[in-house]
Amino acid sequence: MLNSIFLIFFFQLVGEFIQKFLELSIPGPVIGLFLLLIMLLLSKKKYYKIPVNFQINLINSAENLLNYLPLLFIPVGVGVVMHLSLLEDNLVPVMLVIIIGTLLTLAVTAFVMERLLKVVNKDD
Amino acid sequence: MIDQQKLYEIWVYLQAEPLFWLTLTIGSYLIADYFYRRSNLFPLLNPVAISVLIVSVILLTFDIQYERYFDGAKFIHFLLGPATVALAIPIYKKWDLILSNSRAIFISLIIGSVFAIFITYGLSSYFELQQELILSLLPRSVTAPIAMGISELIGGIPSLTAIITIITGIIGASLGIFVFDLMKLKKMEARGFSLGLASHGVGTARAMSRDTNAGVFAAVGMGLSGLVTSVILPLFIKFIF
């Protein structure tokens, strides 16, 4: 467990370092995600070996953490409600832009992908 | 008879400690999640939205500064970083599925990311919003840290973009399913991908809690749309303004 937490923190740390060092607009944790993914994929190609125990451990820890992903957005979400006054008189039009814009973007993206995907429908 | 003075002193002590705010945050989430499950996952009872409401109402009722609350709740907030890194694991497990659909992913990614920018620009112009506000709205689909970075770069207000971005996430996560059902879209991967692309982390969290494949495609959509948007949005701005 501790090994996996260390590894995840370590990759985030490296990601944050790279982000600051190269002054990238991509956040450190996202860079950490890519690096960890690359490391796992390279191990699959047998460039080096990650002990099976450790892999299982890593998978379990990551999935445990991801189970609580929604919880992690609450502190920021509360900040949004407490700072809604920043939007002043624009609250209604801004909300309309967000709601209409988001739903249409979801519709277009999902529509395009539904037609291009090569996967089997679960209910068919 | 209860010693009111003593109770007040205890409250003053507790509210200065992280423990109280952490317990409140987790408690609100458990309550929201309980009702969400009881309602058979009714989309409007999105646990993030409901628990945010519970905590906000408590803070407003007792006149507590957000900074005080966040000072305790930041320990939960901190885990967002490691959780983002941890998304590498489900992506890794479904790598073959992703690779065999890379063409679908690429095309939907470009169309979705470009559409998100155009529709936001079109609607904001229609409502005649000021330029600064439009610039703060444009990056709203991508994950908050990227959105704030882009906002700063193109002349928006990053803190305003943060608020708009989180609202976008919550709207997508709680209302998206109505759109998918209305359009009779069946493939979980398509639903997930668009949730990640259009409503970043909150959408991904939502997809992940419903279906593994949806969650993985959401994480891929979120990561890639962040990359693509940070490249094309500044170009779009140069073209328009």
PDB file of N, CA, C and O in Angstrom, chain A residues 106-107 109-124, chain B residues 176-194 210-211 213-214:
ATOM      1  N   LEU A 106     -21.639  17.896 -25.264  1.00  0.00           N
ATOM      2  CA  LEU A 106     -21.793  16.476 -24.916  1.00  0.00           C
ATOM      3  C   LEU A 106     -22.497  15.732 -26.047  1.00  0.00           C
ATOM      4  O   LEU A 106     -22.077  14.643 -26.451  1.00  0.00           O
ATOM      5  N   ALA A 107     -23.571  16.342 -26.561  1.00  0.00           N
ATOM      6  CA  ALA A 107     -24.365  15.688 -27.599  1.00  0.00           C
ATOM      7  C   ALA A 107     -23.533  15.457 -28.856  1.00  0.00           C
ATOM      8  O   ALA A 107     -23.491  14.341 -29.389  1.00  0.00           O
ATOM      9  N   THR A 109     -20.188  15.464 -29.314  1.00  0.00           N
ATOM     10  CA  THR A 109     -19.043  14.571 -29.129  1.00  0.00           C
ATOM     11  C   THR A 109     -19.492  13.110 -29.024  1.00  0.00           C
ATOM     12  O   THR A 109     -18.936  12.224 -29.673  1.00  0.00           O
ATOM     13  N   ALA A 110     -20.517  12.875 -28.211  1.00  0.00           N
ATOM     14  CA  ALA A 110     -20.978  11.500 -28.016  1.00  0.00           C
ATOM     15  C   ALA A 110     -21.577  10.943 -29.309  1.00  0.00           C
ATOM     16  O   ALA A 110     -21.394   9.773 -29.641  1.00  0.00           O
ATOM     17  N   PHE A 111     -22.271  11.811 -30.064  1.00  0.00           N
ATOM     18  CA  PHE A 111     -22.886  11.396 -31.323  1.00  0.00           C
ATOM     19  C   PHE A 111     -21.819  10.945 -32.320  1.00  0.00           C
ATOM     20  O   PHE A 111     -21.922   9.881 -32.924  1.00  0.00           O
ATOM     21  N   VAL A 112     -20.779  11.764 -32.458  1.00  0.00           N
ATOM     22  CA  VAL A 112     -19.693  11.435 -33.391  1.00  0.00           C
ATOM     23  C   VAL A 112     -19.030  10.121 -32.969  1.00  0.00           C
ATOM     24  O   VAL A 112     -18.840   9.211 -33.781  1.00  0.00           O
ATOM     25  N   MET A 113     -18.735  10.016 -31.686  1.00  0.00           N
ATOM     26  CA  MET A 113     -17.998   8.835 -31.247  1.00  0.00           C
ATOM     27  C   MET A 113     -18.828   7.558 -31.320  1.00  0.00           C
ATOM     28  O   MET A 113     -18.320   6.506 -31.695  1.00  0.00           O
ATOM     29  N   GLU A 114     -20.105   7.671 -31.009  1.00  0.00           N
ATOM     30  CA  GLU A 114     -20.987   6.499 -31.062  1.00  0.00           C
ATOM     31  C   GLU A 114     -20.927   5.849 -32.449  1.00  0.00           C
ATOM     32  O   GLU A 114     -20.965   4.643 -32.589  1.00  0.00           O
ATOM     33  N   ARG A 115     -20.812   6.710 -33.489  1.00  0.00           N
ATOM     34  CA  ARG A 115     -20.792   6.194 -34.857  1.00  0.00           C
ATOM     35  C   ARG A 115     -19.441   5.634 -35.282  1.00  0.00           C
ATOM     36  O   ARG A 115     -19.358   4.818 -36.190  1.00  0.00           O
ATOM     37  N   LEU A 116     -18.372   6.096 -34.616  1.00  0.00           N
ATOM     38  CA  LEU A 116     -17.033   5.676 -35.036  1.00  0.00           C
ATOM     39  C   LEU A 116     -16.471   4.507 -34.228  1.00  0.00           C
ATOM     40  O   LEU A 116     -15.566   3.811 -34.686  1.00  0.00           O
ATOM     41  N   LEU A 117     -17.013   4.298 -33.036  1.00  0.00           N
ATOM     42  CA  LEU A 117     -16.450   3.283 -32.142  1.00  0.00           C
ATOM     43  C   LEU A 117     -16.617   1.870 -32.676  1.00  0.00           C
ATOM     44  O   LEU A 117     -17.649   1.549 -33.275  1.00  0.00           O
ATOM     45  N   LYS A 118     -15.569   1.084 -32.423  1.00  0.00           N
ATOM     46  CA  LYS A 118     -15.688  -0.333 -32.757  1.00  0.00           C
ATOM     47  C   LYS A 118     -15.800  -1.137 -31.466  1.00  0.00           C
ATOM     48  O   LYS A 118     -14.865  -1.790 -31.038  1.00  0.00           O
ATOM     49  N   VAL A 119     -16.911  -1.013 -30.792  1.00  0.00           N
ATOM     50  CA  VAL A 119     -17.129  -1.823 -29.604  1.00  0.00           C
ATOM     51  C   VAL A 119     -18.516  -2.444 -29.697  1.00  0.00           C
ATOM     52  O   VAL A 119     -19.373  -1.969 -30.432  1.00  0.00           O
ATOM     53  N   VAL A 120     -18.705  -3.499 -28.950  1.00  0.00           N
ATOM     54  CA  VAL A 120     -19.984  -4.191 -28.980  1.00  0.00           C
ATOM     55  C   VAL A 120     -20.894  -3.558 -27.936  1.00  0.00           C
ATOM     56  O   VAL A 120     -20.480  -3.310 -26.808  1.00  0.00           O
ATOM     57  N   ASN A 121     -22.132  -3.247 -28.332  1.00  0.00           N
ATOM     58  CA  ASN A 121     -23.099  -2.749 -27.353  1.00  0.00           C
ATOM     59  C   ASN A 121     -23.365  -3.806 -26.309  1.00  0.00           C
ATOM     60  O   ASN A 121     -23.538  -4.973 -26.626  1.00  0.00           O
ATOM     61  N   LYS A 122     -23.417  -3.362 -25.049  1.00  0.00           N
ATOM     62  CA  LYS A 122     -23.643  -4.339 -23.991  1.00  0.00           C
ATOM     63  C   LYS A 122     -25.036  -4.952 -24.056  1.00  0.00           C
ATOM     64  O   LYS A 122     -25.222  -6.115 -23.789  1.00  0.00           O
ATOM     65  N   ASP A 123     -26.028  -4.127 -24.423  1.00  0.00           N
ATOM     66  CA  ASP A 123     -27.401  -4.665 -24.371  1.00  0.00           C
ATOM     67  C   ASP A 123     -27.796  -5.393 -25.653  1.00  0.00           C
ATOM     68  O   ASP A 123     -28.850  -6.016 -25.695  1.00  0.00           O
ATOM     69  N   ASP A 124     -26.990  -5.312 -26.712  1.00  0.00           N
ATOM     70  CA  ASP A 124     -27.367  -6.019 -27.944  1.00  0.00           C
ATOM     71  C   ASP A 124     -27.047  -7.504 -27.854  1.00  0.00           C
ATOM     72  O   ASP A 124     -26.089  -7.889 -27.221  1.00  0.00           O
TER      73      ASP A 124
ATOM     74  N   GLY B 176     -25.894  15.449 -18.215  1.00  0.00           N
ATOM     75  CA  GLY B 176     -25.445  14.768 -19.427  1.00  0.00           C
ATOM     76  C   GLY B 176     -26.279  13.552 -19.784  1.00  0.00           C
ATOM     77  O   GLY B 176     -26.639  13.347 -20.946  1.00  0.00           O
ATOM     78  N   ILE B 177     -26.618  12.780 -18.782  1.00  0.00           N
ATOM     79  CA  ILE B 177     -27.313  11.513 -19.042  1.00  0.00           C
ATOM     80  C   ILE B 177     -28.656  11.733 -19.741  1.00  0.00           C
ATOM     81  O   ILE B 177     -29.089  10.907 -20.557  1.00  0.00           O
ATOM     82  N   PHE B 178     -29.319  12.879 -19.459  1.00  0.00           N
ATOM     83  CA  PHE B 178     -30.596  13.160 -20.118  1.00  0.00           C
ATOM     84  C   PHE B 178     -30.389  13.319 -21.622  1.00  0.00           C
ATOM     85  O   PHE B 178     -31.207  12.868 -22.422  1.00  0.00           O
ATOM     86  N   VAL B 179     -29.274  13.989 -21.987  1.00  0.00           N
ATOM     87  CA  VAL B 179     -28.953  14.176 -23.409  1.00  0.00           C
ATOM     88  C   VAL B 179     -28.692  12.817 -24.064  1.00  0.00           C
ATOM     89  O   VAL B 179     -29.230  12.510 -25.123  1.00  0.00           O
ATOM     90  N   PHE B 180     -27.864  11.993 -23.395  1.00  0.00           N
ATOM     91  CA  PHE B 180     -27.515  10.685 -23.966  1.00  0.00           C
ATOM     92  C   PHE B 180     -28.757   9.810 -24.143  1.00  0.00           C
ATOM     93  O   PHE B 180     -28.923   9.150 -25.155  1.00  0.00           O
ATOM     94  N   ASP B 181     -29.625   9.818 -23.136  1.00  0.00           N
ATOM     95  CA  ASP B 181     -30.838   9.002 -23.210  1.00  0.00           C
ATOM     96  C   ASP B 181     -31.767   9.496 -24.314  1.00  0.00           C
ATOM     97  O   ASP B 181     -32.340   8.712 -25.058  1.00  0.00           O
ATOM     98  N   LEU B 182     -31.871  10.838 -24.388  1.00  0.00           N
ATOM     99  CA  LEU B 182     -32.720  11.452 -25.410  1.00  0.00           C
ATOM    100  C   LEU B 182     -32.245  11.052 -26.808  1.00  0.00           C
ATOM    101  O   LEU B 182     -33.046  10.787 -27.700  1.00  0.00           O
ATOM    102  N   MET B 183     -30.923  11.005 -26.996  1.00  0.00           N
ATOM    103  CA  MET B 183     -30.345  10.683 -28.301  1.00  0.00           C
ATOM    104  C   MET B 183     -30.220   9.176 -28.500  1.00  0.00           C
ATOM    105  O   MET B 183     -29.741   8.729 -29.525  1.00  0.00           O
ATOM    106  N   LYS B 184     -30.630   8.419 -27.476  1.00  0.00           N
ATOM    107  CA  LYS B 184     -30.566   6.958 -27.509  1.00  0.00           C
ATOM    108  C   LYS B 184     -29.148   6.454 -27.807  1.00  0.00           C
ATOM    109  O   LYS B 184     -28.948   5.515 -28.596  1.00  0.00           O
ATOM    110  N   LEU B 185     -28.156   7.087 -27.193  1.00  0.00           N
ATOM    111  CA  LEU B 185     -26.776   6.636 -27.359  1.00  0.00           C
ATOM    112  C   LEU B 185     -26.526   5.484 -26.392  1.00  0.00           C
ATOM    113  O   LEU B 185     -26.802   5.587 -25.207  1.00  0.00           O
ATOM    114  N   LYS B 186     -26.030   4.372 -26.920  1.00  0.00           N
ATOM    115  CA  LYS B 186     -25.919   3.177 -26.102  1.00  0.00           C
ATOM    116  C   LYS B 186     -24.507   2.900 -25.635  1.00  0.00           C
ATOM    117  O   LYS B 186     -24.287   2.262 -24.618  1.00  0.00           O
ATOM    118  N   LYS B 187     -23.507   3.351 -26.404  1.00  0.00           N
ATOM    119  CA  LYS B 187     -22.143   2.947 -26.083  1.00  0.00           C
ATOM    120  C   LYS B 187     -21.576   3.753 -24.912  1.00  0.00           C
ATOM    121  O   LYS B 187     -21.449   4.969 -24.978  1.00  0.00           O
ATOM    122  N   MET B 188     -21.260   3.017 -23.838  1.00  0.00           N
ATOM    123  CA  MET B 188     -20.742   3.636 -22.621  1.00  0.00           C
ATOM    124  C   MET B 188     -19.452   4.411 -22.898  1.00  0.00           C
ATOM    125  O   MET B 188     -19.184   5.427 -22.280  1.00  0.00           O
ATOM    126  N   GLU B 189     -18.654   3.897 -23.859  1.00  0.00           N
ATOM    127  CA  GLU B 189     -17.384   4.547 -24.175  1.00  0.00           C
ATOM    128  C   GLU B 189     -17.635   5.934 -24.755  1.00  0.00           C
ATOM    129  O   GLU B 189     -16.910   6.883 -24.443  1.00  0.00           O
ATOM    130  N   ALA B 190     -18.672   6.062 -25.608  1.00  0.00           N
ATOM    131  CA  ALA B 190     -18.981   7.352 -26.223  1.00  0.00           C
ATOM    132  C   ALA B 190     -19.519   8.326 -25.174  1.00  0.00           C
ATOM    133  O   ALA B 190     -19.140   9.494 -25.134  1.00  0.00           O
ATOM    134  N   ARG B 191     -20.387   7.818 -24.307  1.00  0.00           N
ATOM    135  CA  ARG B 191     -20.925   8.667 -23.235  1.00  0.00           C
ATOM    136  C   ARG B 191     -19.787   9.162 -22.344  1.00  0.00           C
ATOM    137  O   ARG B 191     -19.707  10.346 -22.011  1.00  0.00           O
ATOM    138  N   GLY B 192     -18.922   8.232 -21.959  1.00  0.00           N
ATOM    139  CA  GLY B 192     -17.822   8.581 -21.065  1.00  0.00           C
ATOM    140  C   GLY B 192     -16.876   9.585 -21.697  1.00  0.00           C
ATOM    141  O   GLY B 192     -16.542  10.599 -21.091  1.00  0.00           O
ATOM    142  N   PHE B 193     -16.484   9.302 -22.935  1.00  0.00           N
ATOM    143  CA  PHE B 193     -15.525  10.176 -23.606  1.00  0.00           C
ATOM    144  C   PHE B 193     -16.040  11.609 -23.670  1.00  0.00           C
ATOM    145  O   PHE B 193     -15.318  12.557 -23.366  1.00  0.00           O
ATOM    146  N   SER B 194     -17.314  11.766 -24.042  1.00  0.00           N
ATOM    147  CA  SER B 194     -17.837  13.126 -24.163  1.00  0.00           C
ATOM    148  C   SER B 194     -17.941  13.788 -22.791  1.00  0.00           C
ATOM    149  O   SER B 194     -17.736  14.996 -22.667  1.00  0.00           O
ATOM    150  N   ARG B 210     -20.137   4.934 -12.805  1.00  0.00           N
ATOM    151  CA  ARG B 210     -21.213   4.197 -13.458  1.00  0.00           C
ATOM    152  C   ARG B 210     -20.712   2.963 -14.209  1.00  0.00           C
ATOM    153  O   ARG B 210     -21.367   1.926 -14.231  1.00  0.00           O
ATOM    154  N   ASP B 211     -19.532   3.076 -14.847  1.00  0.00           N
ATOM    155  CA  ASP B 211     -19.085   2.023 -15.749  1.00  0.00           C
ATOM    156  C   ASP B 211     -17.580   2.190 -15.982  1.00  0.00           C
ATOM    157  O   ASP B 211     -17.120   3.301 -16.232  1.00  0.00           O
ATOM    158  N   ASN B 213     -15.543   1.182 -18.426  1.00  0.00           N
ATOM    159  CA  ASN B 213     -15.166   1.632 -19.760  1.00  0.00           C
ATOM    160  C   ASN B 213     -15.498   3.110 -19.955  1.00  0.00           C
ATOM    161  O   ASN B 213     -14.712   3.859 -20.535  1.00  0.00           O
ATOM    162  N   ALA B 214     -16.655   3.514 -19.454  1.00  0.00           N
ATOM    163  CA  ALA B 214     -17.036   4.932 -19.546  1.00  0.00           C
ATOM    164  C   ALA B 214     -16.014   5.776 -18.802  1.00  0.00           C
ATOM    165  O   ALA B 214     -15.574   6.818 -19.295  1.00  0.00           O
TER     166      ALA B 214
END
